[in-house]
mmCIF file of C-alpha atoms in Angstrom:
data_model
loop_
_atom_site.group_PDB
_atom_site.id
_atom_site.type_symbol
_atom_site.label_atom_id
_atom_site.label_comp_id
_atom_site.label_asym_id
_atom_site.label_seq_id
_atom_site.Cartn_x
_atom_site.Cartn_y
_atom_site.Cartn_z
ATOM 1 C CA MET A 61 5.821 -12.922 -8.634
ATOM 2 C CA ASP A 62 5.527 -13.139 -12.407
ATOM 3 C CA ARG A 63 2.809 -15.389 -11.921
ATOM 4 C CA TRP A 64 0.778 -12.267 -10.464
ATOM 5 C CA THR A 65 2.390 -9.921 -12.800
ATOM 6 C CA LEU A 66 2.428 -11.362 -16.305
ATOM 7 C CA GLN A 67 -1.193 -13.248 -15.784
ATOM 8 C CA MET A 68 -4.290 -11.455 -16.253
ATOM 9 C CA GLY A 69 -6.691 -11.727 -13.365
ATOM 10 C CA TYR A 70 -6.777 -13.606 -10.350
ATOM 11 C CA PRO A 71 -7.621 -16.959 -8.474
ATOM 12 C CA VAL A 72 -10.096 -18.732 -6.657
ATOM 13 C CA VAL A 73 -8.825 -21.607 -4.092
ATOM 14 C CA THR A 74 -11.308 -24.417 -2.776
ATOM 15 C CA ILE A 75 -10.792 -26.155 0.077
ATOM 16 C CA SER A 76 -12.944 -29.622 0.388
ATOM 17 C CA LYS A 77 -12.104 -31.780 3.521
ATOM 18 C CA ASN A 78 -11.280 -35.461 3.080
ATOM 19 C CA ASP A 79 -12.952 -38.285 4.130
ATOM 20 C CA SER A 80 -10.215 -40.135 4.789
ATOM 21 C CA LEU A 81 -8.872 -40.135 8.731
ATOM 22 C CA ASP A 82 -5.266 -38.500 8.096
ATOM 23 C CA ASN A 83 -6.589 -34.816 8.925
ATOM 24 C CA SER A 84 -6.129 -33.889 5.103
ATOM 25 C CA VAL A 85 -7.498 -31.567 2.786
ATOM 26 C CA THR A 86 -7.452 -31.147 -0.887
ATOM 27 C CA ILE A 87 -6.680 -27.420 -2.217
ATOM 28 C CA SER A 88 -7.240 -26.724 -5.992
ATOM 29 C CA GLN A 89 -7.003 -23.588 -7.588
ATOM 30 C CA GLU A 90 -8.146 -22.066 -10.988
ATOM 31 C CA HIS A 91 -8.888 -18.777 -12.942
ATOM 32 C CA PHE A 92 -11.860 -16.811 -11.011
ATOM 33 C CA VAL A 93 -13.911 -15.683 -13.998
ATOM 34 C CA TYR A 94 -17.624 -14.007 -13.409
ATOM 35 C CA ASP A 95 -18.875 -15.613 -16.982
ATOM 36 C CA THR A 96 -17.829 -18.626 -16.854
ATOM 37 C CA ASN A 97 -19.291 -19.105 -20.566
ATOM 38 C CA ALA A 98 -16.414 -16.873 -21.573
ATOM 39 C CA LYS A 99 -13.667 -19.528 -20.846
ATOM 40 C CA ILE A 100 -15.542 -22.104 -23.774
ATOM 41 C CA GLN A 101 -16.251 -19.139 -26.260
ATOM 42 C CA ASN A 102 -12.558 -17.683 -25.999
ATOM 43 C CA PRO A 103 -10.868 -20.099 -25.126
ATOM 44 C CA GLU A 104 -7.224 -18.220 -26.451
ATOM 45 C CA LEU A 105 -8.249 -15.307 -23.580
ATOM 46 C CA PHE A 106 -8.836 -17.741 -20.692
ATOM 47 C CA ASN A 107 -5.513 -20.147 -20.648
ATOM 48 C CA ASN A 108 -6.438 -23.399 -18.168
ATOM 49 C CA SER A 109 -2.898 -23.570 -17.971
ATOM 50 C CA PHE A 110 -3.036 -20.434 -15.525
ATOM 51 C CA GLN A 111 -1.198 -21.343 -12.155
ATOM 52 C CA TRP A 112 -0.567 -18.766 -9.251
ATOM 53 C CA GLN A 113 1.838 -19.099 -6.320
ATOM 54 C CA ILE A 114 -0.239 -18.656 -3.020
ATOM 55 C CA PRO A 115 0.174 -18.127 0.132
ATOM 56 C CA LEU A 116 -2.829 -19.404 1.469
ATOM 57 C CA THR A 117 -3.208 -18.680 5.386
ATOM 58 C CA LEU A 118 -6.033 -21.298 7.234
ATOM 59 C CA ALA A 119 -7.729 -21.893 10.367
ATOM 60 C CA VAL A 120 -9.485 -24.512 11.606
ATOM 61 C CA GLY A 121 -12.511 -24.160 14.318
ATOM 62 C CA ASN A 122 -15.179 -25.082 16.284
ATOM 63 C CA SER A 123 -18.175 -23.853 17.608
ATOM 64 C CA SER A 124 -16.047 -22.415 20.472
ATOM 65 C CA HIS A 125 -12.474 -22.336 19.200
ATOM 66 C CA ILE A 126 -10.391 -20.968 16.677
ATOM 67 C CA SER A 127 -6.936 -22.064 16.018
ATOM 68 C CA THR A 128 -3.648 -19.847 15.053
ATOM 69 C CA GLU A 129 -3.222 -19.490 11.334
ATOM 70 C CA THR A 130 -0.953 -21.556 9.402
ATOM 71 C CA ILE A 131 0.693 -20.835 6.187
ATOM 72 C CA ILE A 132 -0.015 -23.463 3.033
ATOM 73 C CA TRP A 133 2.153 -22.121 -0.593
ATOM 74 C CA VAL A 134 -0.404 -23.384 -3.277
ATOM 75 C CA SER A 135 1.647 -23.835 -6.529
ATOM 76 C CA ASN A 136 -0.046 -26.714 -8.178
ATOM 77 C CA LYS A 137 -3.849 -27.166 -9.699
ATOM 78 C CA THR A 138 -4.087 -29.471 -6.705
ATOM 79 C CA GLU A 139 -2.669 -30.661 -3.861
ATOM 80 C CA THR A 140 -3.614 -32.469 -0.576
ATOM 81 C CA HIS A 141 -2.254 -30.540 2.700
ATOM 82 C CA ARG A 142 -2.744 -32.170 6.477
ATOM 83 C CA VAL A 143 -3.888 -29.304 8.721
ATOM 84 C CA GLY A 144 -4.496 -30.392 12.196
ATOM 85 C CA HIS A 145 -7.285 -32.422 13.811
ATOM 86 C CA VAL A 146 -10.393 -32.443 11.352
ATOM 87 C CA ASP A 147 -13.569 -33.829 12.034
ATOM 88 C CA GLY A 148 -16.881 -33.914 11.214
ATOM 89 C CA GLU A 149 -18.212 -30.639 13.385
ATOM 90 C CA THR A 150 -14.888 -28.856 12.309
ATOM 91 C CA TRP A 151 -14.787 -25.709 9.631
ATOM 92 C CA LEU A 152 -11.688 -24.488 7.650
ATOM 93 C CA LEU A 153 -11.088 -20.960 7.044
ATOM 94 C CA GLY A 154 -9.048 -19.747 4.362
ATOM 95 C CA ASN A 155 -7.103 -16.542 3.329
ATOM 96 C CA ILE A 156 -7.662 -15.042 6.896
ATOM 97 C CA ASN A 157 -8.363 -11.330 7.076
ATOM 98 C CA GLN A 158 -8.410 -11.358 3.583
ATOM 99 C CA THR A 159 -4.547 -10.783 3.495
ATOM 100 C CA GLY A 160 -4.394 -12.262 0.195
ATOM 101 C CA TYR A 161 -5.791 -11.555 -3.681
ATOM 102 C CA PHE A 162 -7.586 -14.303 -4.515
ATOM 103 C CA ARG A 163 -11.212 -15.961 -3.313
ATOM 104 C CA VAL A 164 -11.633 -19.040 -1.695
ATOM 105 C CA ASN A 165 -14.381 -21.176 -2.324
ATOM 106 C CA TYR A 166 -15.365 -24.475 0.337
ATOM 107 C CA ASP A 167 -17.356 -27.850 0.082
ATOM 108 C CA LEU A 168 -21.232 -27.578 0.409
ATOM 109 C CA HIS A 169 -20.504 -29.057 3.993
ATOM 110 C CA ASN A 170 -17.854 -26.445 5.434
ATOM 111 C CA TRP A 171 -19.870 -23.608 3.979
ATOM 112 C CA ARG A 172 -23.104 -25.239 5.716
ATOM 113 C CA LEU A 173 -20.648 -25.397 9.009
ATOM 114 C CA LEU A 174 -19.751 -21.747 8.641
ATOM 115 C CA ILE A 175 -23.396 -19.982 8.516
ATOM 116 C CA GLN A 176 -24.256 -22.437 11.651
ATOM 117 C CA GLN A 177 -20.880 -20.409 13.361
ATOM 118 C CA LEU A 178 -22.260 -17.330 11.983
ATOM 119 C CA MET A 179 -25.852 -17.649 13.345
ATOM 120 C CA THR A 180 -24.567 -19.138 17.167
ATOM 121 C CA ASN A 181 -21.501 -17.446 17.590
ATOM 122 C CA PRO A 182 -19.947 -15.056 14.952
ATOM 123 C CA THR A 183 -17.435 -12.969 17.446
ATOM 124 C CA ILE A 184 -15.363 -16.550 17.048
ATOM 125 C CA ILE A 185 -14.582 -15.563 13.800
ATOM 126 C CA SER A 186 -12.845 -11.887 13.400
ATOM 127 C CA VAL A 187 -14.918 -9.039 11.780
ATOM 128 C CA GLY A 188 -12.381 -8.428 8.411
ATOM 129 C CA ASN A 189 -13.038 -12.598 7.899
ATOM 130 C CA ARG A 190 -16.893 -12.146 8.658
ATOM 131 C CA ALA A 191 -16.718 -9.691 5.613
ATOM 132 C CA GLY A 192 -14.271 -11.864 3.722
ATOM 133 C CA LEU A 193 -16.607 -14.579 3.763
ATOM 134 C CA ILE A 194 -19.876 -12.441 2.681
ATOM 135 C CA ASP A 195 -18.117 -10.737 -0.243
ATOM 136 C CA ASP A 196 -16.556 -14.435 -0.903
ATOM 137 C CA VAL A 197 -19.674 -16.363 -1.100
ATOM 138 C CA PHE A 198 -21.727 -13.978 -2.758
ATOM 139 C CA ASN A 199 -18.984 -13.326 -5.793
ATOM 140 C CA LEU A 200 -18.678 -17.078 -5.480
ATOM 141 C CA ALA A 201 -22.866 -17.437 -6.378
ATOM 142 C CA ARG A 202 -22.684 -15.075 -9.165
ATOM 143 C CA ALA A 203 -19.730 -16.729 -11.089
ATOM 144 C CA GLY A 204 -21.611 -20.035 -10.950
ATOM 145 C CA TYR A 205 -19.591 -21.672 -7.861
ATOM 146 C CA LEU A 206 -22.333 -21.865 -5.595
ATOM 147 C CA PRO A 207 -26.298 -21.779 -5.575
ATOM 148 C CA GLN A 208 -27.853 -18.721 -4.866
ATOM 149 C CA ASN A 209 -28.926 -19.988 -1.727
ATOM 150 C CA VAL A 210 -25.903 -20.369 0.018
ATOM 151 C CA PRO A 211 -25.350 -16.756 -0.072
ATOM 152 C CA LEU A 212 -28.566 -15.932 1.091
ATOM 153 C CA GLN A 213 -28.458 -18.254 4.204
ATOM 154 C CA THR A 214 -24.635 -16.855 5.133
ATOM 155 C CA ILE A 215 -26.534 -13.435 5.736
ATOM 156 C CA SER A 216 -29.549 -14.301 7.759
ATOM 157 C CA TYR A 217 -27.031 -13.686 11.199
ATOM 158 C CA LEU A 218 -26.815 -9.912 10.265
ATOM 159 C CA SER A 219 -29.284 -8.952 12.755
ATOM 160 C CA GLN A 220 -26.626 -10.245 15.384
ATOM 161 C CA GLU A 221 -23.717 -8.333 13.209
ATOM 162 C CA THR A 222 -22.209 -4.980 15.204
ATOM 163 C CA GLU A 223 -19.789 -3.910 13.097
ATOM 164 C CA PHE A 224 -19.412 -2.121 9.973
ATOM 165 C CA LEU A 225 -17.700 -3.939 7.201
ATOM 166 C CA PRO A 226 -19.802 -6.825 6.815
ATOM 167 C CA TRP A 227 -22.857 -4.742 6.572
ATOM 168 C CA HIS A 228 -20.521 -2.807 3.819
ATOM 169 C CA ALA A 229 -19.898 -6.183 2.023
ATOM 170 C CA ALA A 230 -23.497 -7.512 2.234
ATOM 171 C CA SER A 231 -25.032 -4.080 1.013
ATOM 172 C CA ARG A 232 -22.559 -4.557 -1.871
ATOM 173 C CA ALA A 233 -23.931 -7.379 -3.045
ATOM 174 C CA LEU A 234 -27.256 -7.104 -1.951
ATOM 175 C CA TYR A 235 -27.977 -4.300 -4.336
ATOM 176 C CA GLN A 236 -26.330 -5.877 -7.545
ATOM 177 C CA LEU A 237 -28.703 -8.480 -6.851
ATOM 178 C CA ASP A 238 -31.942 -6.040 -6.587
ATOM 179 C CA LYS A 239 -31.038 -4.661 -9.995
ATOM 180 C CA LEU A 240 -31.348 -8.174 -11.271
ATOM 181 C CA LEU A 241 -34.376 -9.224 -9.630
ATOM 182 C CA ASP A 242 -36.177 -6.046 -9.880
ATOM 183 C CA ARG A 243 -38.300 -6.514 -12.526
ATOM 184 C CA THR A 244 -39.076 -10.364 -11.948
ATOM 185 C CA GLU A 245 -41.482 -12.186 -10.108
ATOM 186 C CA ASP A 246 -39.392 -13.527 -7.347
ATOM 187 C CA HIS A 247 -38.377 -9.458 -6.758
ATOM 188 C CA SER A 248 -41.074 -9.011 -3.318
ATOM 189 C CA LEU A 249 -39.481 -12.691 -2.148
ATOM 190 C CA PHE A 250 -35.800 -11.237 -2.116
ATOM 191 C CA SER A 251 -37.668 -7.625 -0.476
ATOM 192 C CA HIS A 252 -39.225 -8.943 2.126
ATOM 193 C CA TYR A 253 -36.090 -11.396 3.287
ATOM 194 C CA VAL A 254 -33.634 -8.853 3.157
ATOM 195 C CA LEU A 255 -35.600 -6.495 5.370
ATOM 196 C CA ARG A 256 -35.722 -9.577 7.600
ATOM 197 C CA GLN A 257 -32.386 -8.936 8.179
ATOM 198 C CA VAL A 258 -32.076 -5.752 8.308
ATOM 199 C CA GLU A 259 -35.358 -4.670 10.633
ATOM 200 C CA PRO A 260 -33.671 -5.518 13.905
ATOM 201 C CA LYS A 261 -31.068 -3.842 13.269
ATOM 202 C CA TYR A 262 -32.600 -0.625 11.797
ATOM 203 C CA HIS A 263 -34.803 -0.294 14.846
ATOM 204 C CA LYS A 264 -31.771 -0.874 17.154
ATOM 205 C CA LEU A 265 -30.051 1.728 15.699
ATOM 206 C CA GLY A 266 -32.684 4.530 14.688
ATOM 207 C CA TRP A 267 -31.927 7.723 12.905
ATOM 208 C CA PRO A 268 -28.762 10.124 13.997
ATOM 209 C CA ALA A 269 -29.951 11.854 17.406
ATOM 210 C CA ALA A 270 -30.528 15.657 17.585
ATOM 211 C CA SER A 271 -28.596 17.429 20.606
ATOM 212 C CA PRO A 272 -30.486 20.147 22.311
ATOM 213 C CA ASP A 273 -29.510 23.199 20.631
ATOM 214 C CA GLY A 274 -30.982 21.065 17.247
ATOM 215 C CA SER A 275 -27.045 20.241 16.226
ATOM 216 C CA PHE A 276 -26.051 16.101 15.197
ATOM 217 C CA MET A 277 -24.489 14.636 17.911
ATOM 218 C CA GLN A 278 -20.915 13.314 16.885
ATOM 219 C CA VAL A 279 -20.459 9.443 17.250
ATOM 220 C CA ALA A 280 -17.477 7.318 16.180
ATOM 221 C CA TYR A 281 -17.066 7.193 12.515
ATOM 222 C CA GLN A 282 -17.686 3.298 11.945
ATOM 223 C CA ALA A 283 -20.841 3.185 14.089
ATOM 224 C CA GLU A 284 -21.889 6.165 12.133
ATOM 225 C CA GLU A 285 -21.072 4.673 8.739
ATOM 226 C CA LEU A 286 -23.202 1.095 10.274
ATOM 227 C CA GLN A 287 -26.350 3.399 10.784
ATOM 228 C CA ARG A 288 -26.093 5.146 7.596
ATOM 229 C CA GLU A 289 -25.844 1.661 6.162
ATOM 230 C CA VAL A 290 -28.597 -0.251 7.350
ATOM 231 C CA MET A 291 -31.018 3.107 6.735
ATOM 232 C CA MET A 292 -30.068 3.076 3.126
ATOM 233 C CA LEU A 293 -30.860 -0.821 3.231
ATOM 234 C CA ALA A 294 -34.131 -0.305 4.793
ATOM 235 C CA CYS A 295 -35.245 2.629 2.651
ATOM 236 C CA SER A 296 -34.066 0.987 -0.482
ATOM 237 C CA PHE A 297 -36.256 -2.676 0.110
ATOM 238 C CA GLY A 298 -39.207 -0.295 1.467
ATOM 239 C CA ASN A 299 -39.194 -0.263 5.153
ATOM 240 C CA LYS A 300 -42.390 1.633 6.032
ATOM 241 C CA HIS A 301 -41.020 3.718 9.273
ATOM 242 C CA CYS A 302 -37.749 4.124 7.178
ATOM 243 C CA HIS A 303 -40.310 5.687 4.388
ATOM 244 C CA ARG A 304 -42.489 7.598 6.764
ATOM 245 C CA GLN A 305 -39.102 9.471 8.378
ATOM 246 C CA ALA A 306 -37.820 10.162 4.787
ATOM 247 C CA VAL A 307 -41.225 11.764 4.001
ATOM 248 C CA SER A 308 -41.995 13.576 7.489
ATOM 249 C CA LEU A 309 -38.228 15.455 6.837
ATOM 250 C CA ILE A 310 -38.406 16.663 3.550
ATOM 251 C CA SER A 311 -42.127 17.943 4.710
ATOM 252 C CA ASP A 312 -40.611 19.763 7.416
ATOM 253 C CA TRP A 313 -37.995 21.364 5.017
ATOM 254 C CA ILE A 314 -40.528 22.256 2.465
ATOM 255 C CA SER A 315 -42.642 24.025 5.251
ATOM 256 C CA SER A 316 -40.477 25.508 7.529
ATOM 257 C CA ASN A 317 -37.419 26.270 4.578
ATOM 258 C CA ASN A 318 -35.220 25.099 7.160
ATOM 259 C CA ASN A 319 -33.087 22.143 6.596
ATOM 260 C CA ARG A 320 -32.828 20.237 9.577
ATOM 261 C CA ILE A 321 -32.113 16.667 7.519
ATOM 262 C CA PRO A 322 -28.948 15.023 9.530
ATOM 263 C CA PRO A 323 -25.999 15.757 6.802
ATOM 264 C CA ASN A 324 -24.256 12.323 6.498
ATOM 265 C CA VAL A 325 -27.751 10.660 5.659
ATOM 266 C CA ARG A 326 -29.162 13.613 3.625
ATOM 267 C CA ASP A 327 -28.529 11.378 0.258
ATOM 268 C CA ILE A 328 -31.176 8.476 1.588
ATOM 269 C CA VAL A 329 -33.509 11.295 2.668
ATOM 270 C CA TYR A 330 -33.690 13.352 -0.716
ATOM 271 C CA CYS A 331 -33.743 9.966 -2.901
ATOM 272 C CA THR A 332 -36.358 8.384 -0.751
ATOM 273 C CA GLY A 333 -38.323 11.594 -0.491
ATOM 274 C CA VAL A 334 -38.695 11.922 -4.236
ATOM 275 C CA SER A 335 -39.100 8.410 -5.257
ATOM 276 C CA LEU A 336 -42.175 8.699 -3.276
ATOM 277 C CA MET A 337 -43.336 12.325 -2.831
ATOM 278 C CA ASP A 338 -45.079 14.270 -5.805
ATOM 279 C CA GLU A 339 -43.487 16.629 -8.850
ATOM 280 C CA ASP A 340 -43.846 19.283 -6.311
ATOM 281 C CA VAL A 341 -41.302 17.867 -3.974
ATOM 282 C CA TRP A 342 -39.084 17.017 -7.314
ATOM 283 C CA GLU A 343 -39.417 20.704 -8.373
ATOM 284 C CA PHE A 344 -38.459 22.161 -4.891
ATOM 285 C CA ILE A 345 -35.217 20.008 -5.137
ATOM 286 C CA TRP A 346 -34.728 21.059 -8.104
ATOM 287 C CA MET A 347 -34.716 24.390 -6.765
ATOM 288 C CA GLU A 348 -32.497 23.931 -4.000
ATOM 289 C CA PHE A 349 -30.127 22.622 -6.597
ATOM 290 C CA HIS A 350 -30.489 25.947 -8.014
ATOM 291 C CA SER A 351 -29.672 28.028 -5.291
ATOM 292 C CA SER A 352 -27.159 26.308 -3.476
ATOM 293 C CA THR A 353 -23.970 27.109 -3.532
ATOM 294 C CA ALA A 354 -22.014 24.402 -1.840
ATOM 295 C CA ILE A 355 -20.599 21.701 -4.376
ATOM 296 C CA SER A 356 -21.018 18.556 -2.281
ATOM 297 C CA GLU A 357 -24.654 19.532 -1.885
ATOM 298 C CA LYS A 358 -25.386 20.451 -5.015
ATOM 299 C CA LYS A 359 -24.510 16.584 -6.072
ATOM 300 C CA VAL A 360 -26.526 14.928 -3.268
ATOM 301 C CA LEU A 361 -29.349 17.197 -4.438
ATOM 302 C CA LEU A 362 -28.901 16.302 -8.109
ATOM 303 C CA GLU A 363 -28.573 12.407 -7.971
ATOM 304 C CA ALA A 364 -31.802 12.667 -5.684
ATOM 305 C CA LEU A 365 -33.569 13.775 -8.730
ATOM 306 C CA THR A 366 -32.557 10.837 -10.678
ATOM 307 C CA CYS A 367 -34.606 8.657 -8.136
ATOM 308 C CA SER A 368 -38.002 9.865 -9.477
ATOM 309 C CA ASP A 369 -40.519 6.978 -10.396
ATOM 310 C CA ASN A 370 -41.991 9.702 -13.094
ATOM 311 C CA ILE A 371 -40.702 9.220 -16.601
ATOM 312 C CA PHE A 372 -41.758 12.475 -17.503
ATOM 313 C CA LEU A 373 -39.269 13.935 -14.763
ATOM 314 C CA LEU A 374 -36.373 12.075 -15.790
ATOM 315 C CA ASN A 375 -36.779 12.622 -19.392
ATOM 316 C CA ARG A 376 -36.956 16.468 -18.457
ATOM 317 C CA LEU A 377 -34.014 16.162 -16.178
ATOM 318 C CA LEU A 378 -32.055 14.845 -19.348
ATOM 319 C CA ASN A 379 -32.699 17.296 -21.303
ATOM 320 C CA LEU A 380 -32.448 19.864 -18.815
ATOM 321 C CA SER A 381 -29.182 18.891 -17.905
ATOM 322 C CA LEU A 382 -27.671 19.566 -21.525
ATOM 323 C CA THR A 383 -29.733 22.797 -22.014
ATOM 324 C CA SER A 384 -29.437 24.212 -18.835
ATOM 325 C CA ASP A 385 -26.950 26.347 -17.575
ATOM 326 C CA LEU A 386 -27.305 25.108 -14.111
ATOM 327 C CA VAL A 387 -25.780 21.395 -14.537
ATOM 328 C CA PRO A 388 -21.876 22.237 -15.134
ATOM 329 C CA ASP A 389 -20.491 19.733 -18.110
ATOM 330 C CA GLN A 390 -18.831 17.401 -15.728
ATOM 331 C CA ASP A 391 -22.145 17.042 -14.148
ATOM 332 C CA VAL A 392 -24.041 15.677 -17.293
ATOM 333 C CA ILE A 393 -22.133 12.295 -17.421
ATOM 334 C CA ASP A 394 -23.518 11.938 -13.594
ATOM 335 C CA VAL A 395 -26.899 12.389 -14.586
ATOM 336 C CA ILE A 396 -27.157 9.993 -17.297
ATOM 337 C CA ILE A 397 -25.182 7.271 -15.351
ATOM 338 C CA HIS A 398 -27.545 7.762 -11.996
ATOM 339 C CA VAL A 399 -30.815 7.746 -14.701
ATOM 340 C CA GLY A 400 -29.423 4.598 -15.991
ATOM 341 C CA ARG A 401 -29.462 3.123 -12.142
ATOM 342 C CA ASN A 402 -33.166 3.890 -11.881
ATOM 343 C CA PRO A 403 -35.156 0.582 -12.652
ATOM 344 C CA LEU A 404 -37.225 3.026 -14.615
ATOM 345 C CA GLY A 405 -34.956 5.114 -16.712
ATOM 346 C CA ARG A 406 -32.349 2.263 -17.865
ATOM 347 C CA HIS A 407 -34.057 2.510 -21.291
ATOM 348 C CA LEU A 408 -34.469 6.238 -20.629
ATOM 349 C CA ALA A 409 -30.580 6.739 -20.306
ATOM 350 C CA TRP A 410 -30.078 4.460 -23.163
ATOM 351 C CA ARG A 411 -31.863 6.088 -25.737
ATOM 352 C CA TYR A 412 -30.674 9.458 -24.540
ATOM 353 C CA PHE A 413 -27.367 8.957 -24.693
ATOM 354 C CA CYS A 414 -27.952 7.615 -28.205
ATOM 355 C CA GLU A 415 -29.975 10.613 -29.408
ATOM 356 C CA LYS A 416 -27.403 13.121 -27.976
ATOM 357 C CA TRP A 417 -24.135 11.316 -28.987
ATOM 358 C CA ASP A 418 -22.871 14.597 -31.306
ATOM 359 C CA ILE A 419 -23.499 16.766 -28.674
ATOM 360 C CA LEU A 420 -22.277 14.699 -25.580
ATOM 361 C CA ASN A 421 -19.058 14.118 -27.758
ATOM 362 C CA SER A 422 -18.620 17.549 -28.294
ATOM 363 C CA SER A 423 -19.031 18.290 -24.472
ATOM 364 C CA VAL A 424 -17.049 15.896 -23.101
ATOM 365 C CA SER A 425 -13.630 15.241 -23.996
ATOM 366 C CA HIS A 426 -12.130 12.872 -20.855
ATOM 367 C CA TRP A 427 -11.856 9.041 -22.047
ATOM 368 C CA GLN A 428 -12.102 7.691 -18.475
ATOM 369 C CA VAL A 429 -15.448 9.907 -18.243
ATOM 370 C CA TRP A 430 -17.060 8.089 -21.328
ATOM 371 C CA ARG A 431 -15.535 4.392 -20.514
ATOM 372 C CA SER A 432 -17.529 4.955 -16.685
ATOM 373 C CA LEU A 433 -20.533 5.747 -18.693
ATOM 374 C CA ILE A 434 -20.761 3.372 -21.367
ATOM 375 C CA TYR A 435 -19.276 0.217 -18.929
ATOM 376 C CA GLU A 436 -22.489 1.655 -16.649
ATOM 377 C CA LEU A 437 -25.475 1.485 -19.760
ATOM 378 C CA LYS A 438 -23.693 -2.293 -20.953
ATOM 379 C CA ILE A 439 -24.296 -3.511 -17.176
ATOM 380 C CA ASN A 440 -27.840 -1.789 -17.061
ATOM 381 C CA GLN A 441 -28.714 -3.574 -20.207
ATOM 382 C CA ARG A 442 -27.218 -6.730 -19.222
ATOM 383 C CA ARG A 443 -29.105 -7.081 -15.890
ATOM 384 C CA ASP A 444 -32.428 -6.314 -18.158
ATOM 385 C CA ARG A 445 -31.910 -8.847 -20.233
ATOM 386 C CA VAL A 446 -31.019 -11.256 -17.084
ATOM 387 C CA SER A 447 -34.137 -10.545 -15.402
ATOM 388 C CA GLN A 448 -35.958 -11.156 -18.815
ATOM 389 C CA HIS A 449 -35.144 -14.795 -18.555
#
């Protein structure tokens, strides 16, 4: 275990089929880093001699069958192994069910075969492996190991996906890409593409159903989380039906003074309503935050206030978070973080952080809180630089 515990980071394993007829594959390993330029700029930190003892589980599959997994111990930079019958239509799948702490890459032909398999019959590949493929392919593209079209093609099967884990892996990656592209000319193309994958499942799953007595029907946890994940993607990327539904629920709450919004999707509805509706809705949510006694509800309401598209309201919230006794000290940092996640509030949050440093430093002392805040603000600034380039 020394190579795992005494070396920093973790490896990426690349599996490539050989052109020879001996059913062999080439397996190589290297230190996985997101910023490949860092290896050049800081060679003392990124030692090219890093190697791991890697227990690589491997399966071979085609359109109708997947083999039982075999284990290959990879300890050299590059190795060649025989893996059974491999032809032009056979794909390879590594790190079965994500049991190893490393990423897996393949040659482009193998990626195309895996994408084709997902499109024609995704269930040949297990749920855990589908989620792992999505997580790996987006992170490999982010680090420059793959072109960006490969992960986007990989998720083109999502309308057929019925399980939560692959959707969750996809949504995490898509939100990261969205933040990078939100100020570029290509953002609308990206949003339309994501919606094409999401909308069939969104319309099929619908919104949480209410019982005749007005309570909300209980469903299995995974099904509920899948519905929530798809709804969040639909609303975030601009589905009109999702927007209308959220606005209708907020309007009904304001007019009836009775909150009939399903509890498990209130954060989605509140945030969507605040971003689309006028200043009166923001004031209503602020007053609800004042009057609510449930800590969990107050956190959801406070976060929703940071979703506004109004710079004045975002700035007002930042000032209120420090000057009002209604916002607990531990929530002040959350307000700055969430305003910073709003594309319109990135520079606002950073400027406020700098201007109010003395006050913030005297009221918040826990180093982990500071670390999370500074990391978040730096990430937002880096996203802005990337989108400008």
